[in-house]
CSV table of N, CA and C in Angstrom, one decimal:
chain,number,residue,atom,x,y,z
A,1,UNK,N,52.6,40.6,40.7
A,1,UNK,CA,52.4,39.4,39.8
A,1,UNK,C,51.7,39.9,38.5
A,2,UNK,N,52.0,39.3,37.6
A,2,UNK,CA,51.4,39.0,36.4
A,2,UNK,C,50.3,38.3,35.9
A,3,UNK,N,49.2,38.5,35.0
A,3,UNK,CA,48.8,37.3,34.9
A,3,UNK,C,48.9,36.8,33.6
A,4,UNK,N,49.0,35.8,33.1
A,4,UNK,CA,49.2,35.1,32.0
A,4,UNK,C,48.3,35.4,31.0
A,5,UNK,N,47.4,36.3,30.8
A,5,UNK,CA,46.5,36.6,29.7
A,5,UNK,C,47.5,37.7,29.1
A,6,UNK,N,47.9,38.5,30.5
A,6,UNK,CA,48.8,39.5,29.7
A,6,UNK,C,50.1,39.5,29.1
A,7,UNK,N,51.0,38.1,29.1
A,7,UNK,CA,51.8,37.8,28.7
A,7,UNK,C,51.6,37.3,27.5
A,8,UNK,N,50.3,36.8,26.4
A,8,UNK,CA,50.3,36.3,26.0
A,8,UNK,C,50.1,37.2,24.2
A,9,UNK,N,50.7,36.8,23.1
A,9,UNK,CA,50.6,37.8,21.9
A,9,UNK,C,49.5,37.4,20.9
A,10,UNK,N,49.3,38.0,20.7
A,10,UNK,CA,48.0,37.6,19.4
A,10,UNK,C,48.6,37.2,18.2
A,11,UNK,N,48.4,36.0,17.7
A,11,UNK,CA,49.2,35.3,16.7
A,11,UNK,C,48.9,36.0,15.1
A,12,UNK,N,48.1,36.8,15.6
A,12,UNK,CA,47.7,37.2,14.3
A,12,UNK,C,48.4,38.8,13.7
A,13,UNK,N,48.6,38.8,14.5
A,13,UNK,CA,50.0,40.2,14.9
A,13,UNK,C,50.8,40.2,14.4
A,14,UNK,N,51.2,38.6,15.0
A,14,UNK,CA,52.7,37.9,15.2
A,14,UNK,C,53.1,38.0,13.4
A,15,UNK,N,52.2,36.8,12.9
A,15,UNK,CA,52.4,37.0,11.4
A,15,UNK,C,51.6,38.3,10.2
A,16,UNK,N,50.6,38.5,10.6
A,16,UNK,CA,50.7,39.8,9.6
A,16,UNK,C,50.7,41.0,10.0
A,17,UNK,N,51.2,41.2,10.8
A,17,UNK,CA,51.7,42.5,11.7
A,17,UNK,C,50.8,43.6,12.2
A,18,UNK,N,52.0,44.7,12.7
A,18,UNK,CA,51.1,45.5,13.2
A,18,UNK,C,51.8,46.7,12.9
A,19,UNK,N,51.1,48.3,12.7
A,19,UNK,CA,51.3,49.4,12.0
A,19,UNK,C,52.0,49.9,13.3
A,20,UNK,N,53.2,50.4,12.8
A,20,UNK,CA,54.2,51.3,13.5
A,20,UNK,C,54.0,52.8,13.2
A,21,UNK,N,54.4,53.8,13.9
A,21,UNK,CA,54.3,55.5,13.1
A,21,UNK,C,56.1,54.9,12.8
A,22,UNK,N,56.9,55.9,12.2
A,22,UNK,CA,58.1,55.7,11.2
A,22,UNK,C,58.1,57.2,11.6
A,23,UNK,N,58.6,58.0,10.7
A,23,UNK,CA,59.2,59.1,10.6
A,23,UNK,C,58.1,60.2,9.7
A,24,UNK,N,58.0,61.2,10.0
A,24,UNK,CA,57.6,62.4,9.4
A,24,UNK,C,56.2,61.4,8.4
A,25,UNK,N,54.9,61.3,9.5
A,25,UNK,CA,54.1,60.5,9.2
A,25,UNK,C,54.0,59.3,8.3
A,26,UNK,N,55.1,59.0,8.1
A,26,UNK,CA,54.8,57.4,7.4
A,26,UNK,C,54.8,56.2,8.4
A,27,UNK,N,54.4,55.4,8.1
A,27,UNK,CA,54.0,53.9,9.1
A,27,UNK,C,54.1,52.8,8.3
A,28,UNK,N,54.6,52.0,9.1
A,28,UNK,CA,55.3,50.7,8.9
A,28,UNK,C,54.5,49.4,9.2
A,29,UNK,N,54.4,48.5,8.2
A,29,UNK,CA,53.4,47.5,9.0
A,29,UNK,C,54.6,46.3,9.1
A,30,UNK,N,54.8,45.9,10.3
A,30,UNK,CA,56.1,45.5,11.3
A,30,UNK,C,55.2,43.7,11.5
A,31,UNK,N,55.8,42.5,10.9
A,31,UNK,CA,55.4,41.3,11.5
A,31,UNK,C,56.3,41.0,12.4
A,32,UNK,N,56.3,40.2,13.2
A,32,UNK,CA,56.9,39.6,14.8
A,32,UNK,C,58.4,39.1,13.8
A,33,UNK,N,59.5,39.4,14.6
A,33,UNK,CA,60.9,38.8,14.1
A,33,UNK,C,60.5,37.5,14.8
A,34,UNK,N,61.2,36.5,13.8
A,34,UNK,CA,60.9,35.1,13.6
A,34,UNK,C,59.2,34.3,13.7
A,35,UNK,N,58.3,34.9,12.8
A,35,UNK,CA,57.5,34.4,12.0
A,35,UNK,C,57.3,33.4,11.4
A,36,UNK,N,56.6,32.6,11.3
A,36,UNK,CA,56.5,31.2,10.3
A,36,UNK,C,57.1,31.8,9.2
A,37,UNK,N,56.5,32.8,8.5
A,37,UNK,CA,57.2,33.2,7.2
A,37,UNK,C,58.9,33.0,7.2
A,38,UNK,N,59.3,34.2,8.5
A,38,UNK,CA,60.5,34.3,8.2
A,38,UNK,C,61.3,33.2,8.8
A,39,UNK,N,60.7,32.1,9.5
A,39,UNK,CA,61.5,31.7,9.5
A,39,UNK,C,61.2,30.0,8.6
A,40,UNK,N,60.4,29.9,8.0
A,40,UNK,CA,60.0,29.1,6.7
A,40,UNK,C,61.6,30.0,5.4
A,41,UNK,N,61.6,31.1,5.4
A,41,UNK,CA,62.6,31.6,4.7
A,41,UNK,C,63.7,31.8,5.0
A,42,UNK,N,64.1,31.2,6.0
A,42,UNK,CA,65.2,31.6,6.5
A,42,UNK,C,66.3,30.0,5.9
A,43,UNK,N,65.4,29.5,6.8
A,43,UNK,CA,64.9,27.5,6.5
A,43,UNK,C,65.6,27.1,4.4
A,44,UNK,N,64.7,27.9,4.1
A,44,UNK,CA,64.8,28.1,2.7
A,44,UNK,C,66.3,28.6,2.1
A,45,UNK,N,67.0,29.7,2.7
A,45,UNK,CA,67.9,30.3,1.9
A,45,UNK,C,69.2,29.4,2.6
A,46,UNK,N,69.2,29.1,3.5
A,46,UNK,CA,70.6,27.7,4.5
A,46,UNK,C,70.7,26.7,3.7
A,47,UNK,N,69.6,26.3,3.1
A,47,UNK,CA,69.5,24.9,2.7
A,47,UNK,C,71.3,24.3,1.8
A,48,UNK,N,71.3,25.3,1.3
A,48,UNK,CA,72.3,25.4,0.5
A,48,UNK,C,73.7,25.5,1.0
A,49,UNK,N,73.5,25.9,2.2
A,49,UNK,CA,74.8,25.9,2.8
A,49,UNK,C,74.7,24.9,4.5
A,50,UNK,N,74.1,23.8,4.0
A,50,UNK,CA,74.5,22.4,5.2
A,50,UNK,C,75.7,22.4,5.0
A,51,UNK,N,76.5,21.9,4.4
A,51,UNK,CA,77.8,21.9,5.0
A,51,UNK,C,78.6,22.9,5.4
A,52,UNK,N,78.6,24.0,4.9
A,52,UNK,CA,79.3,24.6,6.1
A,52,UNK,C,78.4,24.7,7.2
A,53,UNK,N,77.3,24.6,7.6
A,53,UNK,CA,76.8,24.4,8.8
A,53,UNK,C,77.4,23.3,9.9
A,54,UNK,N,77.7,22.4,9.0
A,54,UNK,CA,77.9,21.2,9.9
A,54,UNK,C,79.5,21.6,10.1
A,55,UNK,N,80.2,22.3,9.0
A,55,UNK,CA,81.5,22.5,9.5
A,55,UNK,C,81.8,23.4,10.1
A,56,UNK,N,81.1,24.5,10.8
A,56,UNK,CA,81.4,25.1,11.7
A,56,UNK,C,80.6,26.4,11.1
A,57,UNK,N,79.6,26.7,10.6
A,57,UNK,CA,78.6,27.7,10.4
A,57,UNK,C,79.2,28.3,9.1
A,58,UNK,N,78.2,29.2,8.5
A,58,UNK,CA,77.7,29.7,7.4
A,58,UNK,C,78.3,31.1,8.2
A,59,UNK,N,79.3,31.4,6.6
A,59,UNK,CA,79.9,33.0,7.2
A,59,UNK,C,79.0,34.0,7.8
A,60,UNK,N,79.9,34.7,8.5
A,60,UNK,CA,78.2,35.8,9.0
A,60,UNK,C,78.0,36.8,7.8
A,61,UNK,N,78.7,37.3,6.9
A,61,UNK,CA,78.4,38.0,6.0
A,61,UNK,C,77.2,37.9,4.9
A,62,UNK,N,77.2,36.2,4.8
A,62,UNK,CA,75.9,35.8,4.0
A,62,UNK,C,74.6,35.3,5.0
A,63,UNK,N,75.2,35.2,6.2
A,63,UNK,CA,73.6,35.3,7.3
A,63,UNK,C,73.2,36.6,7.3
A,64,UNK,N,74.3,37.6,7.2
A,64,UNK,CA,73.4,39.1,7.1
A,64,UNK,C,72.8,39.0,6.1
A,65,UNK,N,72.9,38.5,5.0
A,65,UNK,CA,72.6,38.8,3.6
A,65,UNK,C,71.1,38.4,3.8
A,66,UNK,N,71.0,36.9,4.2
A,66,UNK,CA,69.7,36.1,4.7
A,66,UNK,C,68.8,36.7,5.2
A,67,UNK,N,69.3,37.5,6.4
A,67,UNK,CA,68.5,38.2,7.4
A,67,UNK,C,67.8,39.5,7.0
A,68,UNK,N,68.3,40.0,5.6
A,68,UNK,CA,68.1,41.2,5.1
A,68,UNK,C,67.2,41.2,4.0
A,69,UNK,N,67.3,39.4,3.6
A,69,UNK,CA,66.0,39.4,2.8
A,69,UNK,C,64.7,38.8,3.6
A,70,UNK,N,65.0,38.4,4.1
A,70,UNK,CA,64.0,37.6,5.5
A,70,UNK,C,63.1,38.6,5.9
A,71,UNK,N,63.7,40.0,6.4
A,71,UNK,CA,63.6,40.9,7.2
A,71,UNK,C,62.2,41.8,5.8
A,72,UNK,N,63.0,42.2,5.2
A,72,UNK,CA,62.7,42.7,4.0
A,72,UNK,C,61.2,42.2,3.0
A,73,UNK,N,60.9,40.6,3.4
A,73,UNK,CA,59.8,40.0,2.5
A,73,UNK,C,59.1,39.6,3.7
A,74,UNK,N,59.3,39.1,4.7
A,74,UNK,CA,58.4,38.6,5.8
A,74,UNK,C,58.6,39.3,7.3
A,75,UNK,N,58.9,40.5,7.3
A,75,UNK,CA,58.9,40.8,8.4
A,75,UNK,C,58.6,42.3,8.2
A,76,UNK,N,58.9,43.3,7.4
A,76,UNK,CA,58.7,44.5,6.9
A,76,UNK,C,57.5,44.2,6.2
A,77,UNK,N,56.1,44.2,6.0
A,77,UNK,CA,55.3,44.1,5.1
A,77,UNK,C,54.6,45.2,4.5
A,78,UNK,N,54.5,46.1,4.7
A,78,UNK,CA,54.2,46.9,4.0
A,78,UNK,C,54.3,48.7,4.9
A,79,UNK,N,54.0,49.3,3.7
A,79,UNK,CA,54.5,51.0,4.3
A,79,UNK,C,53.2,52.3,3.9
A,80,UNK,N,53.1,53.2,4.5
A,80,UNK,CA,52.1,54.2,4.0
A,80,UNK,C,53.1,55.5,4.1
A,81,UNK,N,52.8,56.4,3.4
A,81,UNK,CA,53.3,57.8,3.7
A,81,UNK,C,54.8,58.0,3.4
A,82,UNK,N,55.1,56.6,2.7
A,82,UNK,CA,56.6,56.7,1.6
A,82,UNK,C,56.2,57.2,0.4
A,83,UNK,N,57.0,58.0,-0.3
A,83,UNK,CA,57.1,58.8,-1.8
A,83,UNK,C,58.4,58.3,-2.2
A,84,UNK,N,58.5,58.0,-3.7
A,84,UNK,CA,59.6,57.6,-4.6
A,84,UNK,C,60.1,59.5,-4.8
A,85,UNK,N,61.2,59.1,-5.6
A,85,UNK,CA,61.8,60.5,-6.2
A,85,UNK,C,60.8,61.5,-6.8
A,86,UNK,N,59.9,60.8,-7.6
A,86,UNK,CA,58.9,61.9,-8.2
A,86,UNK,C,58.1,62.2,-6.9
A,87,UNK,N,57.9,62.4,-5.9
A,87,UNK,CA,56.9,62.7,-5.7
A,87,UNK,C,55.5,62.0,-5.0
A,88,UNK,N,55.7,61.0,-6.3
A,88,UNK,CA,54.5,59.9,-6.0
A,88,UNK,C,54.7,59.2,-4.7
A,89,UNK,N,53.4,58.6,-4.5
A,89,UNK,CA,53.1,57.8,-3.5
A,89,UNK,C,54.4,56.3,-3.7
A,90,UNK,N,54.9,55.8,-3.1
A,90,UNK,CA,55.5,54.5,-3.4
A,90,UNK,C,55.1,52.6,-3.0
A,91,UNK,N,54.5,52.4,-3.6
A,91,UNK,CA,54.3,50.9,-3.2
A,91,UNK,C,55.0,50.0,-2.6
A,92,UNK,N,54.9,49.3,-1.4
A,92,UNK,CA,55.8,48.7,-0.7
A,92,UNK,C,56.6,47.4,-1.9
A,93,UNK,N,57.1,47.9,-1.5
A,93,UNK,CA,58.5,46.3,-2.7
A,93,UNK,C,59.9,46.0,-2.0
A,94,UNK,N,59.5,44.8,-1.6
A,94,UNK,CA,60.2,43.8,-0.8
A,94,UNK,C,61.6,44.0,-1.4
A,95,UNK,N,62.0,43.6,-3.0
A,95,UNK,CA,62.8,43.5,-3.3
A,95,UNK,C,63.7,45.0,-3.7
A,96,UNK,N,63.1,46.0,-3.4
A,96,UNK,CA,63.6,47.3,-3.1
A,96,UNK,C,64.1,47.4,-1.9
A,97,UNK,N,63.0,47.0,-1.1
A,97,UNK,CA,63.6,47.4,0.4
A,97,UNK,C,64.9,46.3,0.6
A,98,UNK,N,65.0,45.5,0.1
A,98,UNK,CA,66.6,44.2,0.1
A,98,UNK,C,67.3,45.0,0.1
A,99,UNK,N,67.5,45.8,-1.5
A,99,UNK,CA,68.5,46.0,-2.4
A,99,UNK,C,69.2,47.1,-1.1
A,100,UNK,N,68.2,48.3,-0.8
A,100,UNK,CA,68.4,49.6,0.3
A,100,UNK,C,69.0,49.1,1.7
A,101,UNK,N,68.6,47.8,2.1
A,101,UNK,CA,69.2,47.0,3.3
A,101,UNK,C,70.6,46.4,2.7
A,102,UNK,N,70.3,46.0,1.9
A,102,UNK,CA,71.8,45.4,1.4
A,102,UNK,C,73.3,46.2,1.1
A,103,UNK,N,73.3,47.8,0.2
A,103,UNK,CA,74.1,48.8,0.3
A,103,UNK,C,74.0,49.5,1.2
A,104,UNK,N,72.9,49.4,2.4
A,104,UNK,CA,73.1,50.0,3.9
A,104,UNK,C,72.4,51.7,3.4
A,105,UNK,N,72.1,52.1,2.1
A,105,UNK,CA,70.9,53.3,2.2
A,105,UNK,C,70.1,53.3,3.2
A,106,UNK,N,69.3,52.4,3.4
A,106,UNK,CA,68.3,52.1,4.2
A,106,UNK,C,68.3,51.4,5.6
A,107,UNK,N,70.2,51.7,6.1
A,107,UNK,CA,70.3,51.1,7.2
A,107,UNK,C,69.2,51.4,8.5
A,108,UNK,N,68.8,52.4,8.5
A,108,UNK,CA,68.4,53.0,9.5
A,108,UNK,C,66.9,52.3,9.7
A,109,UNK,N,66.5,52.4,8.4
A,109,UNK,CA,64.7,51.6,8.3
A,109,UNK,C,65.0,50.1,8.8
A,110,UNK,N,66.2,49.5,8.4
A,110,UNK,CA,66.2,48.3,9.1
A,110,UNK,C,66.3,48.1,10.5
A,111,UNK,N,67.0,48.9,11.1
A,111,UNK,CA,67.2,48.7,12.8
A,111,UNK,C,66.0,49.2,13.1
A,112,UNK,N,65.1,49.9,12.7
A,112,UNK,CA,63.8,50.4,12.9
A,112,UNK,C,63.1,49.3,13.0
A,113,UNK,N,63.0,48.3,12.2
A,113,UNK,CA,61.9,47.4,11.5
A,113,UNK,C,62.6,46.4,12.8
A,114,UNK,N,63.5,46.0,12.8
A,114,UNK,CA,64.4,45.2,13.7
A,114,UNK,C,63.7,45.5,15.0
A,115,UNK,N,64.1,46.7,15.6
A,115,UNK,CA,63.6,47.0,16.4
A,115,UNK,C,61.8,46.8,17.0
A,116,UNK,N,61.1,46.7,16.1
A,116,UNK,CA,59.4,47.2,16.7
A,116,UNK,C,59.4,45.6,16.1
A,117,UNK,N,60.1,45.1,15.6
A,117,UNK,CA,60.0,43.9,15.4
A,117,UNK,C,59.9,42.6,16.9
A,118,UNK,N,61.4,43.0,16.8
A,118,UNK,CA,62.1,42.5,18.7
A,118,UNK,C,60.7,43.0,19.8
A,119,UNK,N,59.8,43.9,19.6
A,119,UNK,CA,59.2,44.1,20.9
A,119,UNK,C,58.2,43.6,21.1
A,120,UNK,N,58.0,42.3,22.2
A,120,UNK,CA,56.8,41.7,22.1
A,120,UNK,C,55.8,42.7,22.7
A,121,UNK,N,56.1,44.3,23.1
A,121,UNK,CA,54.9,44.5,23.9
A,121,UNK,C,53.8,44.9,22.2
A,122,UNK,N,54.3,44.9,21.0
A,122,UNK,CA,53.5,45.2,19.7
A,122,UNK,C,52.2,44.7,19.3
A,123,UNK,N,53.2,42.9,20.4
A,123,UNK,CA,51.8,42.0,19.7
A,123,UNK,C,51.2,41.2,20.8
A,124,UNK,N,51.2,42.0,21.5
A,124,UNK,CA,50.7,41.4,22.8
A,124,UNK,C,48.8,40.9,22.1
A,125,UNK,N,47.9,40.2,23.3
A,125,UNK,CA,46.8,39.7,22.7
A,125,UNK,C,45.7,41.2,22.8
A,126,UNK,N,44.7,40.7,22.6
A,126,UNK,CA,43.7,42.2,22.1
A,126,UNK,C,43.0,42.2,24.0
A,127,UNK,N,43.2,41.4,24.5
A,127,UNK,CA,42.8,40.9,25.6
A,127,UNK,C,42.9,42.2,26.6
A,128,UNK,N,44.6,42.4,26.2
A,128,UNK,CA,45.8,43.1,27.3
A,128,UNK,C,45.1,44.7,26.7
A,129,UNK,N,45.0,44.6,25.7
A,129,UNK,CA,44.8,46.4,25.1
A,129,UNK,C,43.3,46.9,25.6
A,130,UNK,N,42.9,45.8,25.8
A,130,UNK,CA,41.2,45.9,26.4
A,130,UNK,C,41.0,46.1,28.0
A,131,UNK,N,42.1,45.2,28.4
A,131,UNK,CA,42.2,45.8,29.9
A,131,UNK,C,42.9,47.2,30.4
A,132,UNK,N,43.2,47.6,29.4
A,132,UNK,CA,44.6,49.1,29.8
A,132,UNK,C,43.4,49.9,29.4
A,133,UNK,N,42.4,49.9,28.4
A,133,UNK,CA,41.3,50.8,28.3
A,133,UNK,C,41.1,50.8,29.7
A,134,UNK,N,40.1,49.9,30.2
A,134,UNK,CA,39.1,50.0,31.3
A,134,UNK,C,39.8,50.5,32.5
């Protein structure tokens, strides 16, 4: 049996996330898939397309599209140990990381973010991480 403390996620997790390791030490700060944010934004970008909702749904080509900026501003929030071309350190930018999900460069970072996103054990409560110490 289980007990329900440990089932339960820390809401604070949920929406401004939690640091993932990524690849060749960079880390990912990963918020819970389907978030108030993302899905206050998701809410946001349909609005436009009720009727084809009502007529039998919104192509899936432009729900990817949705999902990629959703994913991208409220669910990917920020990164450490990424460098641009020069060299330099690179600042997390939402609308960079779209553009790299959108021509599929960056397919890989997305099923990544997708991924540690989907896993409730990330945001489990501080409760659960305090009992696995002791």
């Amino acid at each position: 049996m289980v007990k329900l403390n440990a089932l339960r996620v820390d809401p604070e997790k949920v929406e401004g996330g939690v640091w993932i390791d990524y690849v060749d030490g960079s880390r990912l700060k990963v918020a819970r898939l389907g978030n108030n944010a993302f899905q206050s934004l998701i809410r946001k970008l349909t609005k436009p397309y009720r009727k084809e909702q009502q007529a039998g749904g919104i192509p899936d080509k432009v729900l990817e599209d949705m999902t990629r900026k959703a994913v991208a501003k409220c669910v990917l929030l920020d990164w450490e140990g990424v460098e641009g071309e020069d060299g330099e350190p690179l600042k997390y930018d939402p609308k960079l990381v779209y553009e790299g999900f959108k021509d599929g460069s960056l397919a890989d970072l997305f099923s990544a973010v997708q991924n540690a996103a989907a896993e409730a054990e990330n945001y489990r409560a501080a409760e659960r991480e305090e009992s696995a110490k002791n």
